[in-house]
Coordinates of C-alpha atoms and ligand atoms in Angstrom, one line a residue:
M1 CA -16.9 -37.3 18.9
A2 CA -16.2 -41.0 18.3
D3 CA -15.1 -39.9 14.6
S4 CA -12.3 -37.9 16.2
D5 CA -10.7 -40.6 18.0
E6 CA -9.9 -42.5 14.1
P7 CA -7.2 -40.0 12.6
E8 CA -5.8 -40.3 16.6
K9 CA -5.9 -44.3 16.2
K10 CA -4.4 -44.4 12.1
R11 CA -1.4 -42.3 13.6
S12 CA -0.3 -44.6 16.2
R13 CA -0.9 -47.1 13.8
V14 CA 1.3 -45.7 11.7
V15 CA 4.3 -44.6 14.1
E16 CA 3.6 -48.5 15.9
Q17 CA 4.8 -49.3 12.0
T18 CA 7.4 -46.9 11.2
E19 CA 8.7 -47.3 14.7
K20 CA 9.9 -51.2 13.3
M21 CA 11.5 -49.8 10.3
V22 CA 14.0 -48.1 12.8
V23 CA 17.0 -49.7 12.0
D24 CA 18.9 -48.9 14.6
G25 CA 18.5 -48.7 18.5
G26 CA 15.5 -50.5 20.4
Y27 CA 15.7 -52.7 19.3
G28 CA 17.9 -54.4 21.9
G29 CA 21.2 -53.9 19.6
T30 CA 20.0 -57.1 17.6
C31 CA 18.8 -54.9 14.5
E32 CA 16.6 -57.6 13.3
W33 CA 13.5 -56.2 12.0
Q34 CA 10.8 -58.2 10.5
G35 CA 10.8 -59.9 7.5
R36 CA 14.5 -58.7 6.8
W37 CA 15.6 -61.6 5.7
N38 CA 13.2 -62.9 3.5
H39 CA 14.8 -62.7 0.3
V40 CA 17.5 -64.5 1.6
K41 CA 15.4 -67.1 3.2
K42 CA 13.5 -67.8 0.2
L43 CA 16.7 -69.4 -1.0
L44 CA 17.9 -71.0 1.8
E45 CA 14.7 -72.0 3.7
R46 CA 13.3 -73.9 0.7
A47 CA 14.4 -75.9 -2.4
G48 CA 14.3 -75.2 -5.7
P49 CA 15.2 -75.9 -8.9
F50 CA 18.8 -75.1 -9.0
T51 CA 19.6 -76.3 -5.4
H52 CA 22.3 -78.6 -4.4
P53 CA 21.6 -82.5 -4.7
D54 CA 22.8 -82.7 -1.3
F55 CA 20.6 -79.3 -0.3
E56 CA 18.3 -78.9 3.1
P57 CA 16.2 -76.6 3.7
S58 CA 17.2 -74.9 6.6
T59 CA 17.3 -72.1 9.2
E60 CA 20.8 -72.2 10.0
S61 CA 22.7 -72.0 7.0
L62 CA 20.8 -68.0 7.3
Q63 CA 23.0 -67.7 10.4
F64 CA 25.9 -69.0 9.5
L65 CA 25.8 -66.0 7.9
L66 CA 25.0 -63.4 10.2
E67 CA 26.9 -64.7 12.6
T68 CA 29.8 -67.0 11.8
C69 CA 30.9 -67.0 8.3
K70 CA 34.2 -64.5 7.6
I71 CA 34.5 -62.9 4.0
L72 CA 37.3 -61.0 3.3
V73 CA 37.2 -58.4 -0.6
I74 CA 40.1 -57.3 -1.5
G75 CA 39.9 -54.5 -2.9
A76 CA 37.5 -51.3 -2.3
G77 CA 37.3 -49.7 -5.7
G78 CA 35.1 -50.3 -8.9
L79 CA 34.2 -53.9 -7.9
G80 CA 34.7 -53.5 -4.1
C81 CA 32.0 -50.6 -3.3
E82 CA 29.7 -52.9 -5.2
L83 CA 30.6 -56.5 -3.6
L84 CA 30.9 -54.7 -0.1
K85 CA 27.2 -54.0 -1.2
G86 CA 26.0 -57.1 -2.8
L87 CA 27.7 -58.6 0.0
A88 CA 26.1 -57.2 3.1
F89 CA 23.0 -57.0 1.4
S90 CA 23.0 -61.4 1.0
G91 CA 23.1 -61.2 5.1
F92 CA 27.6 -61.2 5.5
C93 CA 27.9 -59.2 8.4
N94 CA 31.5 -60.5 8.7
I95 CA 33.7 -58.7 6.5
H96 CA 36.9 -56.9 5.9
V97 CA 38.7 -54.7 3.8
V98 CA 42.1 -54.5 2.2
D99 CA 42.6 -51.2 -0.3
M100 CA 46.0 -49.3 -0.3
D101 CA 44.9 -46.6 -2.6
I102 CA 43.3 -43.1 -1.4
I103 CA 39.7 -41.6 -3.0
D104 CA 40.4 -39.6 -6.0
V105 CA 37.8 -37.5 -7.5
S106 CA 37.9 -39.5 -10.7
N107 CA 36.3 -42.5 -8.6
L108 CA 33.1 -40.9 -7.6
N109 CA 31.3 -41.4 -10.8
R110 CA 31.0 -45.1 -9.6
Q111 CA 32.9 -45.9 -7.0
F112 CA 29.1 -45.3 -5.1
L113 CA 30.3 -45.8 -1.2
F114 CA 32.4 -42.5 -1.6
R115 CA 31.6 -38.4 -1.9
T116 CA 32.9 -35.4 -2.6
K117 CA 34.5 -34.9 0.7
D118 CA 36.0 -38.2 0.9
V119 CA 38.7 -37.3 -1.6
G120 CA 41.7 -38.5 0.1
R121 CA 40.4 -40.3 2.6
P122 CA 41.7 -44.5 2.1
K123 CA 39.0 -46.0 0.8
A124 CA 38.9 -48.9 2.6
D125 CA 37.8 -47.1 6.2
V126 CA 35.2 -44.6 4.1
A127 CA 34.1 -47.6 2.3
A128 CA 33.7 -49.5 5.8
D129 CA 32.2 -47.0 7.5
F130 CA 29.7 -46.2 4.9
I131 CA 28.3 -50.0 4.6
N132 CA 28.2 -49.6 8.3
S133 CA 26.8 -46.9 9.0
R134 CA 23.5 -47.8 6.3
I135 CA 23.3 -51.0 6.9
P136 CA 23.1 -52.4 10.3
G137 CA 24.8 -55.1 12.1
C138 CA 26.8 -55.3 9.1
R139 CA 30.7 -54.8 10.6
V140 CA 33.2 -54.3 7.8
V141 CA 36.7 -54.0 9.5
P142 CA 38.7 -52.1 6.7
H143 CA 42.5 -52.7 6.6
F144 CA 44.5 -49.9 4.5
K145 CA 47.3 -51.5 3.4
K146 CA 48.9 -53.9 0.5
I147 CA 47.8 -56.6 0.2
Q148 CA 51.5 -57.8 1.3
D149 CA 51.7 -56.5 4.0
L150 CA 49.6 -58.8 5.4
D151 CA 50.6 -61.7 7.0
E152 CA 49.0 -65.7 6.7
I153 CA 47.8 -65.6 10.5
F154 CA 45.6 -63.0 8.6
Y155 CA 44.2 -64.3 5.7
K156 CA 44.0 -67.9 7.4
Q157 CA 41.0 -66.7 9.2
F158 CA 38.4 -66.3 6.5
H159 CA 35.9 -68.5 4.5
I160 CA 36.2 -67.2 1.1
I161 CA 38.1 -64.2 -0.1
V162 CA 37.1 -62.6 -2.7
C163 CA 39.0 -60.0 -5.1
G164 CA 38.1 -56.9 -6.9
L165 CA 42.1 -56.4 -8.0
D166 CA 43.4 -54.2 -11.2
S167 CA 46.6 -56.0 -10.9
V168 CA 48.1 -59.0 -12.2
V169 CA 50.7 -59.1 -10.3
A170 CA 48.3 -58.5 -7.0
R171 CA 45.5 -61.2 -7.6
R172 CA 49.5 -63.6 -8.7
W173 CA 50.5 -63.1 -5.0
M174 CA 46.9 -63.5 -3.2
N175 CA 46.6 -66.8 -5.2
G176 CA 50.6 -67.4 -3.9
M177 CA 49.7 -66.8 -0.6
L178 CA 46.1 -68.6 -0.6
L179 CA 48.2 -71.7 -2.5
S180 CA 51.1 -71.4 0.8
L181 CA 47.8 -72.4 2.8
L182 CA 47.6 -75.7 2.1
V183 CA 48.3 -78.5 3.7
Y184 CA 49.3 -81.7 2.4
K185 CA 48.8 -85.0 4.2
D186 CA 51.2 -87.8 3.0
G187 CA 50.5 -85.9 -0.4
V188 CA 46.5 -85.8 0.4
L189 CA 45.0 -82.0 0.0
D190 CA 43.5 -81.3 3.2
P191 CA 40.4 -80.0 2.0
G192 CA 39.8 -77.6 5.6
S193 CA 42.6 -76.1 4.5
I194 CA 41.3 -74.5 1.3
I195 CA 39.9 -70.9 1.0
P196 CA 38.0 -70.1 -2.3
L197 CA 39.2 -67.2 -4.2
I198 CA 36.9 -65.7 -6.2
D199 CA 37.7 -63.3 -8.6
G200 CA 36.3 -61.0 -10.3
G201 CA 38.5 -58.3 -13.2
T202 CA 37.4 -55.8 -16.0
E203 CA 38.6 -53.6 -18.7
G204 CA 36.3 -51.6 -20.2
F205 CA 32.9 -53.8 -21.5
K206 CA 34.5 -56.8 -20.8
G207 CA 34.8 -58.7 -17.2
N208 CA 34.9 -62.1 -16.0
A209 CA 34.3 -63.8 -13.0
R210 CA 35.9 -66.8 -11.6
V211 CA 36.0 -69.1 -8.5
I212 CA 39.3 -71.0 -7.6
L213 CA 39.4 -73.9 -5.1
P214 CA 43.2 -73.6 -4.8
G215 CA 45.0 -77.3 -4.4
M216 CA 41.5 -78.3 -6.6
S217 CA 41.0 -76.2 -9.1
A218 CA 42.6 -74.4 -12.2
C219 CA 44.8 -70.7 -10.2
I220 CA 45.7 -67.2 -11.7
D221 CA 49.2 -69.4 -12.8
C222 CA 47.0 -72.0 -14.4
T223 CA 45.6 -69.6 -17.4
L224 CA 48.4 -67.0 -16.5
E225 CA 48.6 -67.2 -20.7
L226 CA 44.9 -65.7 -21.0
Y227 CA 46.5 -62.3 -19.5
P228 CA 47.9 -60.7 -22.1
P229 CA 50.9 -58.7 -22.0
Q230 CA 49.7 -54.5 -20.6
I231 CA 48.5 -53.5 -24.9
N232 CA 52.1 -53.6 -26.2
F233 CA 52.1 -53.8 -30.1
P234 CA 55.0 -55.5 -31.7
M235 CA 57.6 -52.8 -32.5
C236 CA 58.2 -54.4 -36.6
T237 CA 54.5 -53.2 -36.5
I238 CA 54.3 -49.8 -35.5
A239 CA 58.1 -49.7 -37.5
S240 CA 57.1 -50.5 -40.8
M241 CA 53.8 -52.0 -40.7
P242 CA 50.9 -50.0 -38.5
R243 CA 47.4 -51.0 -39.8
L244 CA 45.2 -49.7 -36.5
P245 CA 45.3 -45.9 -35.3
E246 CA 47.2 -47.2 -32.0
H247 CA 50.3 -48.3 -33.9
C248 CA 50.6 -45.0 -35.8
I249 CA 50.3 -43.4 -32.0
E250 CA 52.5 -45.6 -30.6
Y251 CA 55.6 -44.9 -33.9
V252 CA 55.7 -41.6 -32.2
R253 CA 55.0 -42.3 -28.4
V254 CA 57.9 -44.7 -28.7
L255 CA 60.0 -44.4 -31.5
L256 CA 59.9 -40.4 -32.5
W257 CA 59.4 -38.9 -29.4
P258 CA 63.2 -39.9 -27.8
K259 CA 64.4 -38.8 -31.4
V260 CA 62.9 -35.3 -31.9
R261 CA 63.0 -34.1 -28.2
P262 CA 60.7 -31.6 -29.0
F263 CA 60.4 -29.8 -25.4
G264 CA 64.2 -30.5 -25.0
D265 CA 66.8 -33.1 -24.3
S266 CA 65.3 -34.1 -20.8
V267 CA 61.6 -33.8 -21.2
V268 CA 60.2 -37.1 -20.8
L269 CA 56.7 -37.6 -22.6
D270 CA 53.7 -36.4 -20.0
G271 CA 50.8 -37.6 -21.0
D272 CA 49.1 -35.2 -18.3
D273 CA 50.9 -32.4 -20.1
P274 CA 48.3 -30.8 -23.0
E275 CA 51.1 -29.9 -25.4
H276 CA 52.7 -33.1 -25.3
I277 CA 50.2 -34.5 -26.4
Q278 CA 48.9 -32.5 -29.0
W279 CA 52.5 -32.8 -30.7
V280 CA 52.0 -37.0 -30.6
H281 CA 48.6 -36.3 -31.8
Q282 CA 49.7 -34.3 -34.7
R283 CA 52.1 -36.3 -35.5
S284 CA 49.8 -39.4 -34.9
L285 CA 47.8 -37.9 -37.8
E286 CA 50.4 -37.1 -40.2
R287 CA 52.0 -40.9 -39.8
A288 CA 48.0 -42.0 -40.0
A289 CA 47.9 -39.9 -43.8
E290 CA 50.9 -42.2 -44.9
F291 CA 49.3 -45.3 -44.3
N292 CA 46.0 -43.9 -45.1
I293 CA 45.1 -44.8 -41.4
T294 CA 42.2 -43.2 -40.0
G295 CA 40.1 -42.7 -36.7
V296 CA 43.4 -41.2 -34.5
T297 CA 42.1 -38.5 -32.3
Y298 CA 43.4 -36.5 -29.6
R299 CA 41.4 -38.5 -27.1
L300 CA 42.7 -41.5 -28.5
T301 CA 46.1 -40.1 -28.6
Q302 CA 45.6 -39.7 -24.3
G303 CA 44.3 -42.5 -23.8
V304 CA 46.5 -44.4 -25.5
V305 CA 49.5 -42.4 -24.5
K306 CA 48.5 -43.1 -20.6
R307 CA 47.2 -46.7 -20.9
I308 CA 44.1 -45.7 -20.0
I309 CA 40.9 -48.3 -20.5
P310 CA 37.9 -46.6 -19.0
A311 CA 36.3 -48.1 -16.0
V312 CA 32.6 -49.1 -17.1
A313 CA 30.4 -48.7 -13.6
S314 CA 28.2 -50.9 -15.3
T315 CA 30.7 -53.7 -16.2
N316 CA 32.0 -53.5 -12.5
A317 CA 28.2 -54.0 -11.3
V318 CA 27.4 -57.1 -13.6
I319 CA 30.9 -58.9 -12.2
A320 CA 30.6 -57.9 -8.7
A321 CA 26.8 -59.0 -8.0
A322 CA 28.1 -62.8 -10.1
C323 CA 31.0 -62.6 -8.2
A324 CA 29.1 -62.0 -4.2
T325 CA 26.3 -64.4 -6.4
E326 CA 29.0 -66.9 -5.9
V327 CA 30.5 -66.0 -2.6
F328 CA 26.7 -66.5 -1.1
K329 CA 26.8 -70.0 -3.1
I330 CA 29.6 -71.7 -0.9
A331 CA 28.4 -70.1 1.7
S332 CA 25.2 -71.4 2.0
S333 CA 26.2 -74.6 0.4
A334 CA 22.6 -74.0 -1.2
F335 CA 24.2 -73.8 -4.6
I336 CA 26.4 -75.5 -7.3
P337 CA 29.6 -73.0 -7.4
L338 CA 29.9 -71.6 -11.2
N339 CA 32.8 -74.0 -12.6
N340 CA 35.0 -72.3 -12.7
Y341 CA 35.5 -69.2 -15.4
M342 CA 32.3 -67.0 -16.6
V343 CA 33.8 -64.1 -19.1
F344 CA 31.2 -61.3 -19.8
N345 CA 31.6 -59.1 -22.7
D346 CA 28.4 -56.1 -23.1
V347 CA 29.9 -53.5 -25.5
D348 CA 28.0 -55.0 -28.4
G349 CA 24.0 -56.2 -26.9
L350 CA 25.2 -59.1 -24.1
Y351 CA 27.5 -62.3 -23.9
T352 CA 27.9 -64.6 -21.4
Y353 CA 29.7 -67.7 -21.8
T354 CA 31.1 -70.4 -19.0
F355 CA 33.8 -72.8 -19.1
E356 CA 35.5 -74.8 -17.2
A357 CA 39.1 -73.7 -16.5
E358 CA 41.7 -76.0 -16.5
R359 CA 44.3 -77.2 -13.8
K360 CA 47.8 -77.0 -15.5
E361 CA 50.1 -80.4 -15.3
N362 CA 53.5 -78.1 -14.8
C363 CA 51.9 -74.9 -13.2
S364 CA 54.4 -73.0 -11.2
A365 CA 52.4 -71.5 -8.5
C366 CA 50.2 -74.9 -8.1
S367 CA 51.5 -78.1 -9.6
Q368 CA 53.8 -78.6 -6.8
V369 CA 57.3 -79.3 -9.2
P370 CA 60.0 -77.7 -9.1
L371 CA 59.8 -77.1 -12.8
D372 CA 62.7 -77.6 -15.7
L373 CA 64.6 -75.1 -17.0
F374 CA 65.8 -76.0 -19.8
F375 CA 68.8 -73.8 -21.2
S376 CA 72.8 -74.5 -22.5
S377 CA 75.5 -74.6 -20.4
S378 CA 76.6 -71.9 -22.4
S379 CA 73.4 -69.8 -22.2
K380 CA 74.1 -66.9 -19.8
L381 CA 72.3 -65.7 -16.9
Q382 CA 70.4 -62.7 -18.1
K383 CA 68.9 -65.3 -21.3
V384 CA 67.5 -67.2 -18.2
L385 CA 66.4 -63.8 -16.3
D386 CA 64.8 -62.8 -19.8
Y387 CA 63.3 -66.1 -20.2
L388 CA 61.4 -65.8 -16.0
I389 CA 60.0 -62.1 -17.7
E390 CA 59.2 -63.3 -20.5
S391 CA 57.8 -66.9 -21.0
A392 CA 53.8 -66.9 -21.1
S393 CA 53.7 -68.6 -18.4
L394 CA 55.4 -67.3 -15.6
Q395 CA 55.4 -63.8 -16.2
M396 CA 57.4 -62.8 -13.6
K397 CA 58.4 -59.4 -13.0
S398 CA 61.3 -58.8 -11.0
P399 CA 63.5 -62.9 -10.0
A400 CA 65.8 -62.7 -7.8
I401 CA 67.6 -66.1 -8.7
T402 CA 69.9 -67.7 -5.7
T403 CA 70.8 -71.0 -5.5
T404 CA 73.4 -73.1 -3.9
I405 CA 76.9 -73.7 -4.7
D406 CA 79.0 -75.8 -2.1
G407 CA 76.8 -75.9 0.8
K408 CA 76.7 -72.1 0.2
N409 CA 73.7 -69.5 -0.6
K410 CA 74.6 -67.3 -3.8
T411 CA 73.1 -64.1 -4.8
L412 CA 73.2 -64.6 -8.6
Y413 CA 70.9 -61.6 -9.1
L414 CA 68.7 -59.5 -7.6
Q415 CA 67.4 -55.9 -8.3
S416 CA 65.3 -55.2 -6.0
V417 CA 68.1 -54.1 -3.6
A418 CA 70.8 -51.5 -5.6
S419 CA 73.7 -52.8 -3.6
I420 CA 73.2 -55.7 -4.4
E421 CA 72.1 -55.2 -7.9
Q422 CA 75.4 -53.3 -8.4
R423 CA 77.1 -56.8 -7.5
T424 CA 75.6 -59.6 -9.3
R425 CA 75.1 -57.6 -12.1
P426 CA 78.1 -58.6 -13.7
N427 CA 76.8 -62.2 -13.4
L428 CA 74.4 -61.7 -16.3
S429 CA 76.8 -61.5 -19.2
K430 CA 78.3 -64.4 -17.6
T431 CA 77.1 -68.3 -18.5
L432 CA 75.7 -70.8 -16.2
K433 CA 78.8 -72.4 -16.7
E434 CA 81.3 -70.1 -15.7
L435 CA 78.5 -69.6 -12.9
G436 CA 80.0 -72.2 -11.4
L437 CA 75.8 -73.9 -12.0
T438 CA 75.6 -77.8 -12.9
E439 CA 73.0 -80.2 -13.8
G440 CA 69.6 -80.5 -11.9
Q441 CA 70.9 -77.5 -10.4
E442 CA 67.9 -75.9 -8.1
L443 CA 67.3 -71.9 -9.0
A444 CA 65.5 -70.0 -5.9
V445 CA 63.5 -67.3 -7.5
A446 CA 61.9 -65.1 -5.5
D447 CA 59.6 -62.6 -7.4
I448 CA 56.8 -60.2 -6.9
T449 CA 54.1 -62.4 -8.6
T450 CA 54.0 -65.1 -5.5
P451 CA 54.9 -64.6 -2.0
Q452 CA 56.4 -68.5 -2.1
T453 CA 59.8 -68.8 -3.4
M454 CA 59.9 -70.9 -6.7
L455 CA 62.1 -73.9 -7.6
F456 CA 63.6 -74.4 -10.4
R457 CA 65.6 -77.5 -11.4
L458 CA 68.3 -76.6 -14.3
C459 CA 68.9 -78.9 -17.3
F460 CA 71.6 -78.3 -20.5
T461 CA 70.3 -78.6 -23.0
S462 CA 73.6 -79.2 -24.9
Ligands
ZN1 ZN1 48.1 -73.3 -10.5

C-alpha cells in the first residue's frame, strides 16, 4: 500500500510550492519569495557589455530600489498607468503619483489599471489602489491634485521624477519647479540639489522620451521650439490656398461658421453635436471640391473641430517602458542613461533616433541670466505682451508683467484677476515711454508655464 502514499506526498509538495507563491500573508509581511527579483538581480549583480564603466556588481543597488529610492510619477493616464506598472515590476516600492483627472469611460481601452466600476473616480487613487493590491510590498501614494497645488517641500523628497503628461504647460511648470530647487554655491551648481527629470510624451503614433538633469543638460524650455504650437494653420492658407482636407475644415470652422451662423446667432460650434459636425462636413466637402482636394470625411471633420489626436496604446507602452528603464538606469547607476532625447515613430514600420539636445545659452528657464527684450520706446505694451506669447522660445500663455518705478512695484498688466485686468488694460495701448519705463528697466513676468517669476531687461532700440 506504499503507492497510495504517493498522491498524498505529491499534494503536499504542491501545497508547499503554492504556499511559496502566495504573495501576501504567511511571510511575516515581508512579501518576498524565492527568486522574486531574479530578473532585476541579473542586471545589478553581474557586469555586462552595457553596464556603466564604474559599475560594480553588488546586492546593495537592489536594496536601494526596494527600500530607499523614492520616485514621483506625474500623470496617471495612458503613460502613467504603464509607468507605474513598469516601475513596480522593476523593484521600485516607494512611488507617489499625482494626477488631477477623474476616470472617463473612453480611458478604459488603454489605461489598464481602471475598470468600468472606476469611472468617475480619481485616476491617481484607483491607479495606486490597483498597484498596491496587485504588487505586494509596493507602496504607491496617490495625490488627486494639480501639480501646481504641491510645493517645493513635496517635490524635494524624491530621487527621480518621471512625467507622463499630455500638456506642455504642465511639463514646463514641472521643469521650472526642478530648476528652482537647484542650489548654487559661489556660482557652482551643487550636484546634490539636482533631481533628474525623465519626460515621456506621445501623440498618436509618435512619441519621445528624454532625460533631463536640471541645470546640467537641456531642459524643457531649451528645446521649446521642438513643440509646435497647437495644430493651427496659417490663416492665408486656410482662406485662399488650401492644400489639405484639414485646411478646408478649418476654413469652415474659423471663417464660415461665424459668418453664416447656421444654428442661430448665439450658437457656438459644438464638436459633440452631430448636426453641427454634419453641417461643417458638408460645407468642407464643397470647399474641398472647389480646390480638387480629397479626403474630407465626417470623422476627420470631427477630429479637426475637436482637435482630436487619437491615443495609441502601443506608443504609450513603448515610451513608458523607455522612461521606466531610464529611471532604473539612473537609480541603480548600473547603466549610462540616455543622452538625452529619443524620438519614436511607428506610423509606418518602426523608427527610433537618439540625439543630444543641447542646452540653450540664453534659455529663459535654466540660463540664470535675465533675458534682454528689444523694443522701441514708442512700442506699445501690447507688443511686448504679444511677443511673450508668440515668441517660439517663450510661448507664454497669460503673462503678468510687473516692474518697479521710483521704488514702487507697479503692475503693468495682469490677466488672471478680472478687476486688475480691467484696471491695467489701458496700459496695453500706452507706449513703453508713456508708462515711464526706461532703458535697462527690469520687467518681472509671471506665467502659468513656470512657478518662478522671470526677469527680463528692457533694451530700447531707438
Ligand atoms: Zn533650459
